[in-house]
Amino acid sequence: MSAVTYDIVMRIERRAFALDVVIRTDSRCVGIHAPVGSGKTTVLHALAGLIKPTDGHIRIDGRCYFESTGRLHLLPEQRRVGYVFQDIRLFPHMSVKRNLLYGNSATNRSTVSQKDSSWNFAELVERLELNGLLERPAMELSGGERKKTAIARALLSQPDVLLLDEPYAGLDATGVRTLNGLIRSAMTEFNLPVIITAHQSDQ
């Protein structure tokens, strides 16, 4: 399995602050641990293409997503990035199954995934223990159930990069173990780069 190279050097200037980010590593998983309000989510927004850095470049797994000198800035739909937001952002009136199928249908885009394999719907549902929830509206789920559904939806979109914003928040010990196992599988089975933000560094 080839090593994933992160080569991210960027400056993000907002009205209230300026943020300088440097991530250079061959690790498949990168953890961003920092206090509330320090800019963790802003970094993920830039990686997903939701905001444009002021300067620098973003290269992950040999692909360039942003290059200020070459004026390259791929749009979010061109990046094939699976992004699980801190506030989850499921479709509240859709069932869990429809939310998951939406993630699966998101693969029908103009860009093609660089990954050779993808998650199987039934396998993900089983691994995340969502079988009994498939027909339940997302608005009726607990916080942990909503989070698992959002992660499954992101993986079903066959991303080239997975971004998780505070995925451990609100999870009990069993949920943390399940999520850690899933992240390890994503990295080892599909060589998927994963970037995680967290308040604590002990996850």
PDB file of C-alpha atoms in Angstrom:
ATOM      1  CA  MET A   1       0.000   0.000   0.000  1.00  0.00           C
ATOM      2  CA  SER A   2       1.456   3.343  -1.014  1.00  0.00           C
ATOM      3  CA  ALA A   3       1.923   6.128   1.509  1.00  0.00           C
ATOM      4  CA  VAL A   4      -0.343   9.130   1.284  1.00  0.00           C
ATOM      5  CA  THR A   5       1.463  12.444   1.103  1.00  0.00           C
ATOM      6  CA  TYR A   6      -0.098  15.595   2.495  1.00  0.00           C
ATOM      7  CA  ASP A   7       1.519  18.760   1.190  1.00  0.00           C
ATOM      8  CA  ILE A   8      -0.618  21.604   2.495  1.00  0.00           C
ATOM      9  CA  VAL A   9       0.747  25.104   2.945  1.00  0.00           C
ATOM     10  CA  MET A  10      -1.842  27.858   3.019  1.00  0.00           C
ATOM     11  CA  ARG A  11      -2.758  31.192   4.528  1.00  0.00           C
ATOM     12  CA  ILE A  12      -6.395  31.966   5.207  1.00  0.00           C
ATOM     13  CA  GLU A  13      -7.286  35.572   5.915  1.00  0.00           C
ATOM     14  CA  ARG A  14     -10.695  36.330   7.376  1.00  0.00           C
ATOM     15  CA  ARG A  15     -12.050  39.555   8.783  1.00  0.00           C
ATOM     16  CA  ALA A  16     -11.310  38.558  12.363  1.00  0.00           C
ATOM     17  CA  PHE A  17      -8.043  36.659  11.981  1.00  0.00           C
ATOM     18  CA  ALA A  18      -5.343  35.223   9.740  1.00  0.00           C
ATOM     19  CA  LEU A  19      -4.500  31.524   9.845  1.00  0.00           C
ATOM     20  CA  ASP A  20      -1.272  29.948   8.599  1.00  0.00           C
ATOM     21  CA  VAL A  21      -1.454  26.189   8.026  1.00  0.00           C
ATOM     22  CA  VAL A  22       1.356  23.752   7.249  1.00  0.00           C
ATOM     23  CA  ILE A  23       0.671  20.000   7.002  1.00  0.00           C
ATOM     24  CA  ARG A  24       3.418  17.878   5.475  1.00  0.00           C
ATOM     25  CA  THR A  25       3.385  14.187   6.284  1.00  0.00           C
ATOM     26  CA  ASP A  26       3.191  10.733   4.722  1.00  0.00           C
ATOM     27  CA  SER A  27       0.732   9.521   7.361  1.00  0.00           C
ATOM     28  CA  ARG A  28      -2.669   8.542   5.992  1.00  0.00           C
ATOM     29  CA  CYS A  29      -4.445  10.090   8.985  1.00  0.00           C
ATOM     30  CA  VAL A  30      -3.916  13.655  10.166  1.00  0.00           C
ATOM     31  CA  GLY A  31      -5.353  14.913  13.448  1.00  0.00           C
ATOM     32  CA  ILE A  32      -5.900  18.611  14.068  1.00  0.00           C
ATOM     33  CA  HIS A  33      -6.176  19.219  17.808  1.00  0.00           C
ATOM     34  CA  ALA A  34      -6.820  22.768  18.978  1.00  0.00           C
ATOM     35  CA  PRO A  35      -9.119  24.787  21.262  1.00  0.00           C
ATOM     36  CA  VAL A  36     -12.559  26.016  20.259  1.00  0.00           C
ATOM     37  CA  GLY A  37     -12.411  29.017  17.942  1.00  0.00           C
ATOM     38  CA  SER A  38      -8.851  28.400  16.755  1.00  0.00           C
ATOM     39  CA  GLY A  39      -9.811  27.741  13.123  1.00  0.00           C
ATOM     40  CA  LYS A  40     -10.065  23.941  12.837  1.00  0.00           C
ATOM     41  CA  THR A  41     -13.326  24.049  10.892  1.00  0.00           C
ATOM     42  CA  THR A  42     -11.991  26.868   8.718  1.00  0.00           C
ATOM     43  CA  VAL A  43      -9.112  24.600   7.680  1.00  0.00           C
ATOM     44  CA  LEU A  44     -11.538  21.829   6.691  1.00  0.00           C
ATOM     45  CA  HIS A  45     -13.698  24.309   4.771  1.00  0.00           C
ATOM     46  CA  ALA A  46     -10.628  25.326   2.770  1.00  0.00           C
ATOM     47  CA  LEU A  47      -9.695  21.703   2.070  1.00  0.00           C
ATOM     48  CA  ALA A  48     -13.248  21.005   0.894  1.00  0.00           C
ATOM     49  CA  GLY A  49     -13.242  24.050  -1.382  1.00  0.00           C
ATOM     50  CA  LEU A  50     -15.942  25.906   0.543  1.00  0.00           C
ATOM     51  CA  ILE A  51     -13.628  28.850   1.131  1.00  0.00           C
ATOM     52  CA  LYS A  52     -10.620  29.948  -0.886  1.00  0.00           C
ATOM     53  CA  PRO A  53      -7.255  30.383   0.858  1.00  0.00           C
ATOM     54  CA  THR A  54      -5.476  33.683   0.352  1.00  0.00           C
ATOM     55  CA  ASP A  55      -2.194  32.054  -0.579  1.00  0.00           C
ATOM     56  CA  GLY A  56      -0.431  28.690  -0.795  1.00  0.00           C
ATOM     57  CA  HIS A  57      -1.284  25.239  -2.121  1.00  0.00           C
ATOM     58  CA  ILE A  58      -3.229  22.098  -1.206  1.00  0.00           C
ATOM     59  CA  ARG A  59      -1.933  18.755  -2.477  1.00  0.00           C
ATOM     60  CA  ILE A  60      -3.211  15.448  -1.151  1.00  0.00           C
ATOM     61  CA  ASP A  61      -2.299  12.012  -2.453  1.00  0.00           C
ATOM     62  CA  GLY A  62      -0.596  13.474  -5.508  1.00  0.00           C
ATOM     63  CA  ARG A  63      -3.547  15.645  -6.537  1.00  0.00           C
ATOM     64  CA  CYS A  64      -3.532  19.444  -6.451  1.00  0.00           C
ATOM     65  CA  TYR A  65      -6.736  21.068  -5.204  1.00  0.00           C
ATOM     66  CA  PHE A  66      -5.510  24.633  -4.816  1.00  0.00           C
ATOM     67  CA  GLU A  67      -2.470  26.527  -6.090  1.00  0.00           C
ATOM     68  CA  SER A  68      -2.387  30.290  -5.664  1.00  0.00           C
ATOM     69  CA  THR A  69       0.556  30.850  -8.010  1.00  0.00           C
ATOM     70  CA  GLY A  70      -1.126  28.904 -10.798  1.00  0.00           C
ATOM     71  CA  ARG A  71      -4.544  30.290  -9.918  1.00  0.00           C
ATOM     72  CA  LEU A  72      -5.975  26.794  -9.486  1.00  0.00           C
ATOM     73  CA  HIS A  73      -8.986  26.436  -7.210  1.00  0.00           C
ATOM     74  CA  LEU A  74     -11.104  23.323  -7.690  1.00  0.00           C
ATOM     75  CA  LEU A  75     -14.772  23.736  -6.825  1.00  0.00           C
ATOM     76  CA  PRO A  76     -16.220  21.506  -4.075  1.00  0.00           C
ATOM     77  CA  GLU A  77     -17.970  19.258  -6.603  1.00  0.00           C
ATOM     78  CA  GLN A  78     -14.665  18.739  -8.428  1.00  0.00           C
ATOM     79  CA  ARG A  79     -12.760  17.585  -5.353  1.00  0.00           C
ATOM     80  CA  ARG A  80     -14.469  14.318  -4.395  1.00  0.00           C
ATOM     81  CA  VAL A  81     -14.103  15.153  -0.726  1.00  0.00           C
ATOM     82  CA  GLY A  82     -16.299  13.412   1.841  1.00  0.00           C
ATOM     83  CA  TYR A  83     -17.028  15.991   4.535  1.00  0.00           C
ATOM     84  CA  VAL A  84     -18.822  15.174   7.787  1.00  0.00           C
ATOM     85  CA  PHE A  85     -19.688  18.542   9.319  1.00  0.00           C
ATOM     86  CA  GLN A  86     -19.725  19.090  13.057  1.00  0.00           C
ATOM     87  CA  ASP A  87     -23.463  19.858  12.876  1.00  0.00           C
ATOM     88  CA  ILE A  88     -24.025  16.704  10.751  1.00  0.00           C
ATOM     89  CA  ARG A  89     -26.333  18.259   8.081  1.00  0.00           C
ATOM     90  CA  LEU A  90     -28.529  15.284   7.272  1.00  0.00           C
ATOM     91  CA  PHE A  91     -31.803  15.835   5.441  1.00  0.00           C
ATOM     92  CA  PRO A  92     -34.105  15.828   8.512  1.00  0.00           C
ATOM     93  CA  HIS A  93     -37.324  14.621   6.855  1.00  0.00           C
ATOM     94  CA  MET A  94     -35.605  11.898   4.815  1.00  0.00           C
ATOM     95  CA  SER A  95     -35.226   8.411   6.220  1.00  0.00           C
ATOM     96  CA  VAL A  96     -31.784   7.121   7.122  1.00  0.00           C
ATOM     97  CA  LYS A  97     -31.878   4.937   4.018  1.00  0.00           C
ATOM     98  CA  ARG A  98     -32.670   7.870   1.717  1.00  0.00           C
ATOM     99  CA  ASN A  99     -29.912   9.933   3.301  1.00  0.00           C
ATOM    100  CA  LEU A 100     -27.460   7.104   2.665  1.00  0.00           C
ATOM    101  CA  LEU A 101     -28.647   6.585  -0.895  1.00  0.00           C
ATOM    102  CA  TYR A 102     -28.161  10.301  -1.507  1.00  0.00           C
ATOM    103  CA  GLY A 103     -24.508   9.844  -0.599  1.00  0.00           C
ATOM    104  CA  ASN A 104     -24.325   6.883  -2.934  1.00  0.00           C
ATOM    105  CA  SER A 105     -25.904   8.847  -5.798  1.00  0.00           C
ATOM    106  CA  ALA A 106     -23.415  11.665  -5.244  1.00  0.00           C
ATOM    107  CA  THR A 107     -20.873   9.504  -7.057  1.00  0.00           C
ATOM    108  CA  ASN A 108     -22.628  10.303 -10.344  1.00  0.00           C
ATOM    109  CA  ARG A 109     -20.515  13.381 -10.977  1.00  0.00           C
ATOM    110  CA  SER A 110     -18.274  14.586 -13.734  1.00  0.00           C
ATOM    111  CA  THR A 111     -15.159  13.637 -11.765  1.00  0.00           C
ATOM    112  CA  VAL A 112     -13.950  10.082 -11.288  1.00  0.00           C
ATOM    113  CA  SER A 113     -12.671   8.748  -7.984  1.00  0.00           C
ATOM    114  CA  GLN A 114      -8.988   7.851  -7.863  1.00  0.00           C
ATOM    115  CA  LYS A 115      -9.746   4.983  -5.454  1.00  0.00           C
ATOM    116  CA  ASP A 116      -9.979   1.427  -6.774  1.00  0.00           C
ATOM    117  CA  SER A 117     -12.687   0.264  -4.364  1.00  0.00           C
ATOM    118  CA  SER A 118     -15.698   1.621  -2.553  1.00  0.00           C
ATOM    119  CA  TRP A 119     -17.752   0.750   0.479  1.00  0.00           C
ATOM    120  CA  ASN A 120     -20.663  -1.613   0.069  1.00  0.00           C
ATOM    121  CA  PHE A 121     -24.018  -0.239   1.270  1.00  0.00           C
ATOM    122  CA  ALA A 122     -25.000  -3.348   3.225  1.00  0.00           C
ATOM    123  CA  GLU A 123     -21.539  -3.657   4.766  1.00  0.00           C
ATOM    124  CA  LEU A 124     -21.525  -0.078   6.030  1.00  0.00           C
ATOM    125  CA  VAL A 125     -25.045  -0.368   7.414  1.00  0.00           C
ATOM    126  CA  GLU A 126     -24.040  -3.492   9.318  1.00  0.00           C
ATOM    127  CA  ARG A 127     -20.733  -2.165  10.592  1.00  0.00           C
ATOM    128  CA  LEU A 128     -22.337   1.014  11.898  1.00  0.00           C
ATOM    129  CA  GLU A 129     -25.371  -0.842  13.281  1.00  0.00           C
ATOM    130  CA  LEU A 130     -27.873   1.133  11.224  1.00  0.00           C
ATOM    131  CA  ASN A 131     -30.045  -1.838  10.167  1.00  0.00           C
ATOM    132  CA  GLY A 132     -32.866  -1.030  12.562  1.00  0.00           C
ATOM    133  CA  LEU A 133     -32.845   2.651  11.675  1.00  0.00           C
ATOM    134  CA  LEU A 134     -33.099   2.630   7.882  1.00  0.00           C
ATOM    135  CA  GLU A 135     -36.760   3.694   7.717  1.00  0.00           C
ATOM    136  CA  ARG A 136     -36.552   6.203  10.579  1.00  0.00           C
ATOM    137  CA  PRO A 137     -36.548   9.932   9.704  1.00  0.00           C
ATOM    138  CA  ALA A 138     -33.202  11.540  10.428  1.00  0.00           C
ATOM    139  CA  MET A 139     -34.898  14.111  12.671  1.00  0.00           C
ATOM    140  CA  GLU A 140     -35.813  11.307  15.102  1.00  0.00           C
ATOM    141  CA  LEU A 141     -32.263   9.992  15.509  1.00  0.00           C
ATOM    142  CA  SER A 142     -30.073  10.464  18.553  1.00  0.00           C
ATOM    143  CA  GLY A 143     -26.872  12.471  18.207  1.00  0.00           C
ATOM    144  CA  GLY A 144     -24.732   9.351  17.906  1.00  0.00           C
ATOM    145  CA  GLU A 145     -27.070   7.787  15.338  1.00  0.00           C
ATOM    146  CA  ARG A 146     -27.062  10.959  13.245  1.00  0.00           C
ATOM    147  CA  LYS A 147     -23.278  11.043  13.331  1.00  0.00           C
ATOM    148  CA  LYS A 148     -22.959   7.412  12.203  1.00  0.00           C
ATOM    149  CA  THR A 149     -25.431   8.058   9.386  1.00  0.00           C
ATOM    150  CA  ALA A 150     -23.468  11.100   8.215  1.00  0.00           C
ATOM    151  CA  ILE A 151     -20.185   9.169   8.226  1.00  0.00           C
ATOM    152  CA  ALA A 152     -21.750   6.308   6.270  1.00  0.00           C
ATOM    153  CA  ARG A 153     -23.183   8.781   3.743  1.00  0.00           C
ATOM    154  CA  ALA A 154     -19.767  10.390   3.264  1.00  0.00           C
ATOM    155  CA  LEU A 155     -18.080   7.025   2.691  1.00  0.00           C
ATOM    156  CA  LEU A 156     -20.761   5.928   0.226  1.00  0.00           C
ATOM    157  CA  SER A 157     -19.939   8.967  -1.913  1.00  0.00           C
ATOM    158  CA  GLN A 158     -16.627   7.215  -2.732  1.00  0.00           C
ATOM    159  CA  PRO A 159     -14.429  10.158  -1.717  1.00  0.00           C
ATOM    160  CA  ASP A 160     -10.741  10.573  -2.459  1.00  0.00           C
ATOM    161  CA  VAL A 161     -10.331  12.352   0.899  1.00  0.00           C
ATOM    162  CA  LEU A 162     -12.426  12.116   4.083  1.00  0.00           C
ATOM    163  CA  LEU A 163     -12.783  15.141   6.399  1.00  0.00           C
ATOM    164  CA  LEU A 164     -14.295  14.629   9.856  1.00  0.00           C
ATOM    165  CA  ASP A 165     -15.073  17.689  11.987  1.00  0.00           C
ATOM    166  CA  GLU A 166     -15.230  16.765  15.696  1.00  0.00           C
ATOM    167  CA  PRO A 167     -16.444  13.196  14.978  1.00  0.00           C
ATOM    168  CA  TYR A 168     -15.829  12.000  18.553  1.00  0.00           C
ATOM    169  CA  ALA A 169     -17.967  14.662  20.216  1.00  0.00           C
ATOM    170  CA  GLY A 170     -20.937  13.069  21.968  1.00  0.00           C
ATOM    171  CA  LEU A 171     -19.848   9.462  21.361  1.00  0.00           C
ATOM    172  CA  ASP A 172     -19.564   6.969  24.201  1.00  0.00           C
ATOM    173  CA  ALA A 173     -16.607   4.579  24.507  1.00  0.00           C
ATOM    174  CA  THR A 174     -18.265   2.003  22.240  1.00  0.00           C
ATOM    175  CA  GLY A 175     -18.973   4.627  19.608  1.00  0.00           C
ATOM    176  CA  VAL A 176     -15.377   5.832  19.695  1.00  0.00           C
ATOM    177  CA  ARG A 177     -14.088   2.269  19.208  1.00  0.00           C
ATOM    178  CA  THR A 178     -16.485   1.694  16.309  1.00  0.00           C
ATOM    179  CA  LEU A 179     -15.463   4.935  14.629  1.00  0.00           C
ATOM    180  CA  ASN A 180     -11.762   4.236  15.117  1.00  0.00           C
ATOM    181  CA  GLY A 181     -12.181   0.796  13.547  1.00  0.00           C
ATOM    182  CA  LEU A 182     -14.024   2.269  10.582  1.00  0.00           C
ATOM    183  CA  ILE A 183     -11.369   4.934  10.041  1.00  0.00           C
ATOM    184  CA  ARG A 184      -8.622   2.302  10.170  1.00  0.00           C
ATOM    185  CA  SER A 185     -10.481   0.216   7.602  1.00  0.00           C
ATOM    186  CA  ALA A 186     -10.947   3.239   5.336  1.00  0.00           C
ATOM    187  CA  MET A 187      -7.214   3.888   5.427  1.00  0.00           C
ATOM    188  CA  THR A 188      -5.957   0.310   5.113  1.00  0.00           C
ATOM    189  CA  GLU A 189      -8.547  -1.244   2.775  1.00  0.00           C
ATOM    190  CA  PHE A 190      -9.067   1.734   0.464  1.00  0.00           C
ATOM    191  CA  ASN A 191      -5.936   3.803   1.133  1.00  0.00           C
ATOM    192  CA  LEU A 192      -8.197   6.736   1.970  1.00  0.00           C
ATOM    193  CA  PRO A 193      -6.621   9.908   3.389  1.00  0.00           C
ATOM    194  CA  VAL A 194      -8.470  11.046   6.524  1.00  0.00           C
ATOM    195  CA  ILE A 195      -8.242  14.395   8.324  1.00  0.00           C
ATOM    196  CA  ILE A 196      -9.880  14.671  11.747  1.00  0.00           C
ATOM    197  CA  THR A 197     -10.404  17.636  14.044  1.00  0.00           C
ATOM    198  CA  ALA A 198     -10.840  17.222  17.792  1.00  0.00           C
ATOM    199  CA  HIS A 199     -10.703  19.230  20.995  1.00  0.00           C
ATOM    200  CA  GLN A 200      -8.789  16.488  22.790  1.00  0.00           C
ATOM    201  CA  SER A 201      -5.649  14.715  21.619  1.00  0.00           C
ATOM    202  CA  ASP A 202      -6.300  11.375  23.280  1.00  0.00           C
ATOM    203  CA  GLN A 203      -8.685   9.854  20.705  1.00  0.00           C
TER     204      GLN A 203
END
